[in-house]
Amino acid sequence: MTATILVADDDAAIRTVLNQALSRAGYDVRITSNAATLWRWISAGEGDLVVTDVVMPDENAFDLLPRIKKARPELPVLVMSAQNTFMTAIKASEKGAYDYLPKPFDLTELIAIIGRALSEPKKRPARLDDDMQDGMPLVGRSAAMQEIYRVLARLMQTDLTLMITGESGTGKELVAKALHDYGKRRNGPFVAINMAAIPRDLIESELFGHEKGAFTGAQTRSTGRFEQAEGGTLFLDEIGDMPMDAQTRLLRVLQQGEYTTVGGRTPIRTDVRIVAATNKDLKQSINQGLFREDLYYRLNVVPLRLPPLRDRAEDIPDLVRHFIQQGEKEGLDSKRFDHEALEVMKAYPWPGNVRELENVVRRLMALYPQDVIAREIVEQELRSDVADSPISKIGMPTGTMTISQAVEENMRTYFASFGDALPPSGLYDRVLTEMEYPLILAALTATRGNQIKAADLLGLNRNTLRKKIRELGVSVYRSSRSA
């Protein structure tokens, strides 16, 4: 029997596209431009799945969703929205939507989700309290952030272990905190521990606690982070810096669900959700014998990579506004950044990522009396910072320099910025990653968005190029001119 899809969207073009695509996929399709008609169909028992926009002329889909779930809890509802924020994705999940798709959406993905929903209908948990809607823990509407929002929304009501990877300053702890605050363990504690900030010989005691007299200086019994996080979430930051002995004990906890304190003998049952994070390549650490492969797979149940800020530069205006609002709440004078200033900030590589951007915005708010921050001020402030990025995207040497000479010059400057010390490990992969993005972007720009020509220009298979475009978050602009 052919399934019937109910489509509600006030955009006529989207209705037409969905009608044609879903009909070609073999579904019966009924389309409407308003929520009232959609509700009439649903309440009459019609339709096997709903595809609806959030904002419609007569009613918001989020207001309609609870009525749909009450009347027909088995009916999958796929929500679409151009308001591509973290809270939109979370709200869709809380209100009982089967899935959420940001606009513009991919038709192939949409049809795949519909097929999955019809073959394996999922029961959604009860929605969270409305007072959980306040605040915006994660900011950005870029394609890279949209995927993060969708993954987080799906994980909220689970206890699956999450491994967050990304450069320093990309907001790994913010993501872990959002997952806790909007998940089913939100009434429990959120406990964070940074492995790189604790002496190696004390990490086991910090994690699992110790008994009185367990070692020199242990005057009293001390609770560990596992005990402190009971019933909640334990965030293990910089997990790649955990010593091997502690890794072995952590693996045992994940396998058996219990641990013993340092110097203790009685096993203690534990009920915590583990979220781990690292800015290291753990597979490389495994090859070097520095990280246990079995622990890696225990932690890497759901991998989530946070993109560096330079790969989602379109989010910078939203982030700047967010940090200004935070600064105002803390007593800093209100500021506005003009368009050219924001363009400079979007072009800057932000080696310190979102953390660096926040610091710059706060510094500008505190030190400059002007109500409007202009381009010149931003350029002066960014020039005063010591570049922490191996490949600088502004102030790049030009003229007759070859690519090799330009890279050599940048590397010389980069190493010099550390004085007598050395840069963090993993430099080879960081350099190649930073060069890959502008290389692919330049090829796509030169070919006016023609991926076939760009793949040929780069000497890549087209599927490989498409995968890299998706992974790196490269914006593809297609020219209306013939290519």
Coordinates of C-alpha atoms in Angstrom, one line a residue, residues 20-395:
Q20 CA 7.3 16.4 -7.5
A21 CA 10.2 14.7 -5.6
L22 CA 8.0 12.7 -3.3
S23 CA 5.6 11.6 -6.1
R24 CA 8.6 10.4 -8.1
A25 CA 9.7 8.4 -5.0
G26 CA 6.4 6.6 -5.1
Y27 CA 4.4 8.3 -2.4
D28 CA 0.9 9.9 -2.5
V29 CA 1.3 13.5 -1.6
R30 CA -1.1 16.1 -0.2
I31 CA 0.1 19.7 0.0
T32 CA -1.2 22.7 1.9
S33 CA 0.0 26.2 2.7
N34 CA -1.4 26.4 6.3
A35 CA -1.5 24.6 9.6
A36 CA -5.3 24.5 9.8
T37 CA -5.7 22.3 6.8
L38 CA -2.8 20.1 8.0
W39 CA -4.5 19.6 11.4
R40 CA -7.8 18.8 9.7
W41 CA -6.2 16.0 7.7
I42 CA -4.3 14.7 10.7
S43 CA -7.3 14.7 13.1
A44 CA -9.3 12.9 10.4
G45 CA -6.7 10.1 10.5
E46 CA -5.2 10.8 7.1
G47 CA -1.6 10.6 6.1
D48 CA 1.3 8.2 7.1
L49 CA 3.9 10.9 7.7
V50 CA 4.0 14.7 7.9
V51 CA 6.6 17.1 6.5
T52 CA 6.0 20.6 7.8
D53 CA 7.7 24.0 7.9
V54 CA 7.9 25.6 11.4
V55 CA 6.6 29.1 10.5
M56 CA 3.2 29.2 8.8
P57 CA 0.8 32.0 8.4
D58 CA -1.8 30.7 10.9
E59 CA 0.2 28.7 13.4
N60 CA 3.7 27.7 14.4
A61 CA 4.4 24.0 13.9
F62 CA 5.9 23.8 17.4
D63 CA 2.5 24.8 18.8
L64 CA 0.8 22.2 16.6
L65 CA 3.2 19.3 17.4
P66 CA 2.0 18.5 20.9
R67 CA -1.6 18.2 19.6
I68 CA -0.4 15.9 16.8
K69 CA 1.6 13.7 19.2
K70 CA -1.4 13.5 21.6
A71 CA -3.9 12.7 18.9
R72 CA -1.6 10.4 16.8
P73 CA 1.5 9.5 18.7
E74 CA 2.6 7.0 16.1
L75 CA 2.6 9.6 13.2
P76 CA 6.2 10.7 12.3
V77 CA 6.6 14.4 11.8
L78 CA 9.6 15.8 9.9
V79 CA 10.2 19.5 10.7
M80 CA 11.9 21.9 8.4
S81 CA 13.0 25.4 9.3
A82 CA 15.0 28.3 7.9
Q83 CA 15.6 29.4 11.5
N84 CA 18.7 27.2 11.7
T85 CA 19.7 27.6 15.4
F86 CA 20.7 25.1 18.0
M87 CA 17.4 25.8 19.9
T88 CA 15.3 25.1 16.8
A89 CA 16.8 21.6 16.5
I90 CA 16.4 21.0 20.2
K91 CA 12.8 22.3 20.2
A92 CA 11.9 20.0 17.3
S93 CA 13.2 17.1 19.3
E94 CA 11.5 18.2 22.5
K95 CA 8.2 18.7 20.9
G96 CA 8.3 15.2 19.5
A97 CA 9.4 15.6 15.9
Y98 CA 10.9 12.5 14.2
D99 CA 13.7 14.6 12.7
Y100 CA 14.7 18.1 11.9
L101 CA 16.1 19.4 8.6
P102 CA 17.5 23.0 8.1
K103 CA 16.6 24.8 5.0
P104 CA 17.9 24.7 2.3
F105 CA 17.6 20.9 2.5
D106 CA 18.9 18.0 0.4
L107 CA 16.1 16.1 -1.3
T108 CA 18.0 12.8 -1.3
E109 CA 18.5 13.1 2.4
L110 CA 14.8 14.1 3.0
I111 CA 13.6 11.0 1.0
A112 CA 16.0 8.7 2.9
I113 CA 14.7 10.1 6.3
I114 CA 11.1 9.6 5.2
G115 CA 11.8 6.0 4.1
R116 CA 13.5 5.3 7.4
A117 CA 10.6 6.9 9.4
L118 CA 8.0 4.8 7.6
S119 CA 9.9 1.5 8.0
E120 CA 11.0 2.0 11.6
P121 CA 8.7 4.5 13.4
K122 CA 10.4 5.8 16.5
K123 CA 8.7 6.6 19.8
R124 CA 9.7 10.0 21.0
P125 CA 10.2 10.8 24.7
A126 CA 8.1 13.4 26.5
R127 CA 9.2 16.9 25.7
L128 CA 11.2 18.9 28.2
D129 CA 9.7 21.8 30.3
D130 CA 9.2 25.0 28.4
D131 CA 11.5 26.9 30.7
M132 CA 14.4 25.0 29.2
Q133 CA 14.0 27.1 26.0
D134 CA 15.7 30.2 27.4
G135 CA 19.3 30.8 26.4
M136 CA 21.4 29.9 23.4
P137 CA 24.3 27.7 24.5
L138 CA 25.5 27.2 20.9
V139 CA 25.5 29.9 18.2
G140 CA 25.7 29.6 14.4
R141 CA 23.6 28.8 11.3
S142 CA 26.3 27.4 9.0
A143 CA 26.0 24.0 7.4
A144 CA 28.7 22.7 9.7
M145 CA 26.8 23.7 12.8
Q146 CA 23.5 22.4 11.5
E147 CA 24.8 18.9 11.5
I148 CA 26.1 19.3 15.0
Y149 CA 22.7 20.5 16.2
R150 CA 20.9 17.5 14.6
V151 CA 23.3 15.0 16.1
L152 CA 22.9 16.6 19.6
A153 CA 19.1 16.7 19.3
R154 CA 19.2 12.9 18.6
L155 CA 21.5 12.3 21.5
M156 CA 19.6 14.3 24.2
Q157 CA 17.4 11.4 25.4
T158 CA 20.2 8.7 25.3
D159 CA 23.1 7.8 27.5
L160 CA 25.4 7.0 24.5
T161 CA 29.1 8.0 25.1
L162 CA 30.2 10.9 22.9
M163 CA 33.7 11.7 21.7
I164 CA 34.1 15.4 20.7
T165 CA 37.1 16.3 18.6
G166 CA 38.3 19.7 17.4
E167 CA 41.0 22.3 17.8
S168 CA 41.4 24.2 21.1
G169 CA 38.8 27.0 21.5
T170 CA 36.1 25.4 19.3
G171 CA 33.7 25.0 22.2
K172 CA 34.0 21.3 23.1
E173 CA 33.0 21.8 26.7
L174 CA 30.1 24.1 25.6
V175 CA 28.7 21.2 23.5
A176 CA 29.1 18.7 26.4
K177 CA 27.3 21.1 28.7
A178 CA 24.5 21.7 26.2
L179 CA 24.1 17.9 25.8
H180 CA 23.8 17.7 29.6
D181 CA 21.5 20.7 30.2
Y182 CA 19.0 19.7 27.6
G183 CA 19.2 15.9 28.1
K184 CA 17.6 13.5 30.4
R185 CA 20.4 13.9 33.0
R186 CA 19.9 17.6 33.3
N187 CA 18.8 17.3 37.0
G188 CA 22.0 15.6 37.9
P189 CA 25.5 17.2 38.2
F190 CA 27.8 18.2 35.3
V191 CA 31.4 17.5 36.3
A192 CA 34.3 18.5 34.1
I193 CA 37.9 17.4 34.4
N194 CA 40.8 18.5 32.2
M195 CA 43.4 15.7 32.0
A196 CA 46.1 18.1 30.8
A197 CA 45.7 20.3 33.8
I198 CA 46.3 17.6 36.5
P199 CA 49.6 16.1 37.4
R200 CA 49.8 12.6 35.9
D201 CA 50.4 10.8 39.2
L202 CA 47.2 12.4 40.6
I203 CA 44.8 11.7 37.8
E204 CA 43.5 8.3 39.2
S205 CA 42.9 9.9 42.5
E206 CA 41.0 12.8 40.9
L207 CA 38.9 10.4 38.9
F208 CA 38.1 7.7 41.4
G209 CA 38.9 9.3 44.8
H210 CA 41.2 7.9 47.4
E211 CA 41.0 6.4 50.9
K212 CA 42.8 7.9 53.9
G213 CA 46.4 6.8 53.9
A214 CA 46.3 5.5 50.3
F215 CA 49.5 7.5 49.6
T216 CA 51.7 10.1 51.2
G217 CA 49.6 13.2 51.9
A218 CA 46.3 11.4 51.8
Q219 CA 45.2 12.6 55.3
T220 CA 41.4 12.0 54.7
R221 CA 39.2 10.2 52.3
S222 CA 38.5 12.1 49.1
T223 CA 35.7 11.7 46.6
G224 CA 36.6 11.5 42.9
R225 CA 34.9 13.0 39.9
F226 CA 33.0 9.8 39.1
E227 CA 31.4 9.9 42.5
Q228 CA 30.7 13.7 42.2
A229 CA 29.0 13.2 38.8
E230 CA 26.8 10.3 40.0
G231 CA 23.4 10.5 38.1
G232 CA 24.8 13.2 35.8
T233 CA 27.5 13.7 33.2
L234 CA 31.2 13.4 33.5
F235 CA 33.2 15.5 30.9
L236 CA 36.7 14.2 30.3
D237 CA 38.5 17.0 28.5
E238 CA 41.9 16.4 26.7
I239 CA 41.4 12.6 27.1
G240 CA 44.5 12.1 24.9
D241 CA 46.7 13.3 27.9
M242 CA 45.4 10.5 30.2
P243 CA 48.3 8.3 31.3
M244 CA 48.1 4.6 30.4
D245 CA 47.4 3.3 33.9
A246 CA 44.4 5.6 34.3
Q247 CA 43.3 4.6 30.8
T248 CA 43.2 0.9 31.9
R249 CA 41.1 1.8 35.0
L250 CA 38.7 3.9 32.9
L251 CA 38.3 1.1 30.4
R252 CA 37.4 -1.2 33.3
V253 CA 34.7 1.3 34.5
L254 CA 33.2 1.5 31.1
Q255 CA 33.1 -2.3 30.7
Q256 CA 31.9 -3.2 34.2
G257 CA 30.1 -0.1 35.4
E258 CA 32.0 0.0 38.7
Y259 CA 35.3 1.2 40.1
T260 CA 37.4 1.2 43.3
T261 CA 39.0 4.2 45.0
V262 CA 42.7 4.5 45.1
G263 CA 43.6 2.4 48.2
G264 CA 40.1 1.0 48.4
R265 CA 38.9 -2.6 48.0
T266 CA 35.1 -2.4 47.7
P267 CA 33.8 -1.9 44.1
I268 CA 31.5 1.1 43.7
R269 CA 28.7 1.0 41.1
T270 CA 28.6 4.1 38.9
D271 CA 25.8 5.7 36.9
V272 CA 27.3 8.5 34.8
R273 CA 27.2 9.6 31.2
I274 CA 30.7 9.9 29.7
V275 CA 31.5 12.7 27.2
A276 CA 35.2 12.8 26.2
A277 CA 37.0 15.5 24.2
T278 CA 40.4 15.9 22.6
N279 CA 42.3 18.1 20.2
K280 CA 44.7 15.3 19.4
D281 CA 44.6 12.7 16.7
L282 CA 43.9 9.7 18.9
K283 CA 44.5 7.2 16.1
Q284 CA 48.0 8.6 15.8
S285 CA 48.4 8.3 19.6
I286 CA 47.3 4.6 19.3
N287 CA 50.0 4.0 16.7
Q288 CA 52.5 5.6 19.0
G289 CA 51.5 3.3 21.9
L290 CA 50.2 6.3 23.9
F291 CA 46.5 5.5 23.9
R292 CA 44.6 2.2 24.3
E293 CA 42.8 1.2 21.1
D294 CA 40.1 -0.7 23.1
L295 CA 39.4 2.4 25.2
Y296 CA 39.2 4.6 22.0
Y297 CA 36.4 2.4 20.6
R298 CA 34.6 2.4 24.0
L299 CA 34.7 6.2 24.0
N300 CA 34.1 6.8 20.3
V301 CA 30.6 5.4 20.3
V302 CA 29.3 8.7 18.7
P303 CA 32.0 10.8 17.2
L304 CA 31.4 14.6 16.8
R305 CA 33.9 16.9 15.1
L306 CA 33.7 20.6 15.9
P307 CA 34.8 22.7 12.9
P308 CA 37.4 25.4 13.4
L309 CA 36.0 28.9 13.2
R310 CA 37.8 29.6 9.9
D311 CA 35.6 26.9 8.3
R312 CA 32.4 28.5 9.4
A313 CA 33.2 32.2 9.0
E314 CA 29.6 33.0 8.1
D315 CA 28.8 32.4 11.8
I316 CA 31.1 35.2 13.0
P317 CA 28.4 38.0 12.9
D318 CA 26.0 35.9 15.0
L319 CA 28.8 35.1 17.4
V320 CA 29.9 38.7 17.7
R321 CA 26.3 39.8 18.5
H322 CA 26.1 37.0 21.1
F323 CA 29.3 38.0 22.8
I324 CA 28.2 41.7 22.8
Q325 CA 25.0 40.7 24.5
Q326 CA 26.9 38.7 27.1
G327 CA 29.3 41.7 27.6
E328 CA 26.3 44.1 28.1
K329 CA 24.9 41.8 30.8
E330 CA 28.3 42.0 32.6
G331 CA 28.3 45.8 32.5
L332 CA 30.3 46.5 29.4
D333 CA 29.2 49.4 27.1
S334 CA 27.1 48.4 24.2
K335 CA 28.9 48.3 20.8
R336 CA 28.1 47.7 17.2
F337 CA 30.6 46.4 14.6
D338 CA 30.2 47.9 11.1
H339 CA 30.0 45.8 8.0
E340 CA 33.6 46.2 7.0
A341 CA 34.8 45.4 10.5
L342 CA 32.8 42.1 10.3
E343 CA 34.3 41.3 6.9
V344 CA 37.8 41.7 8.3
M345 CA 36.9 39.3 11.1
K346 CA 35.4 36.8 8.7
A347 CA 38.7 36.9 6.7
Y348 CA 40.9 36.4 9.7
P349 CA 41.9 32.7 10.4
W350 CA 41.2 32.7 14.2
P351 CA 43.8 30.2 15.3
G352 CA 42.3 30.4 18.8
N353 CA 38.8 29.8 17.3
V354 CA 35.7 30.9 19.1
R355 CA 37.5 31.5 22.4
E356 CA 39.9 33.9 20.6
L357 CA 36.9 35.7 19.0
E358 CA 35.2 36.1 22.3
N359 CA 38.3 37.6 23.9
V360 CA 38.8 40.1 21.0
V361 CA 35.1 41.2 21.2
R362 CA 35.3 41.7 25.0
R363 CA 38.6 43.5 24.7
L364 CA 37.2 45.9 22.0
M365 CA 34.1 46.5 24.2
A366 CA 36.2 47.3 27.2
L367 CA 39.0 49.4 25.7
Y368 CA 37.4 51.5 22.9
P369 CA 34.9 54.3 23.7
Q370 CA 33.4 54.4 20.2
D371 CA 29.8 53.1 19.9
V372 CA 30.6 51.7 16.4
I373 CA 33.7 49.5 16.0
A374 CA 35.2 50.2 12.5
R375 CA 37.5 48.2 10.3
E376 CA 40.6 50.1 11.3
I377 CA 40.1 49.3 15.0
V378 CA 39.6 45.6 14.3
E379 CA 42.7 45.4 12.0
Q380 CA 44.8 47.1 14.6
E381 CA 43.7 44.8 17.3
L382 CA 44.1 41.6 15.2
R383 CA 47.6 42.7 14.1
S384 CA 48.6 43.1 17.8
D385 CA 47.8 39.5 18.4
V386 CA 50.6 36.9 18.0
A387 CA 49.5 34.7 15.2
D388 CA 49.0 31.1 16.4
S389 CA 48.1 29.6 13.0
P390 CA 50.7 27.9 10.8
I391 CA 49.1 29.3 7.6
S392 CA 48.0 32.9 7.9
K393 CA 45.2 33.9 5.6
I394 CA 45.7 37.6 5.9
G395 CA 48.9 39.4 5.2

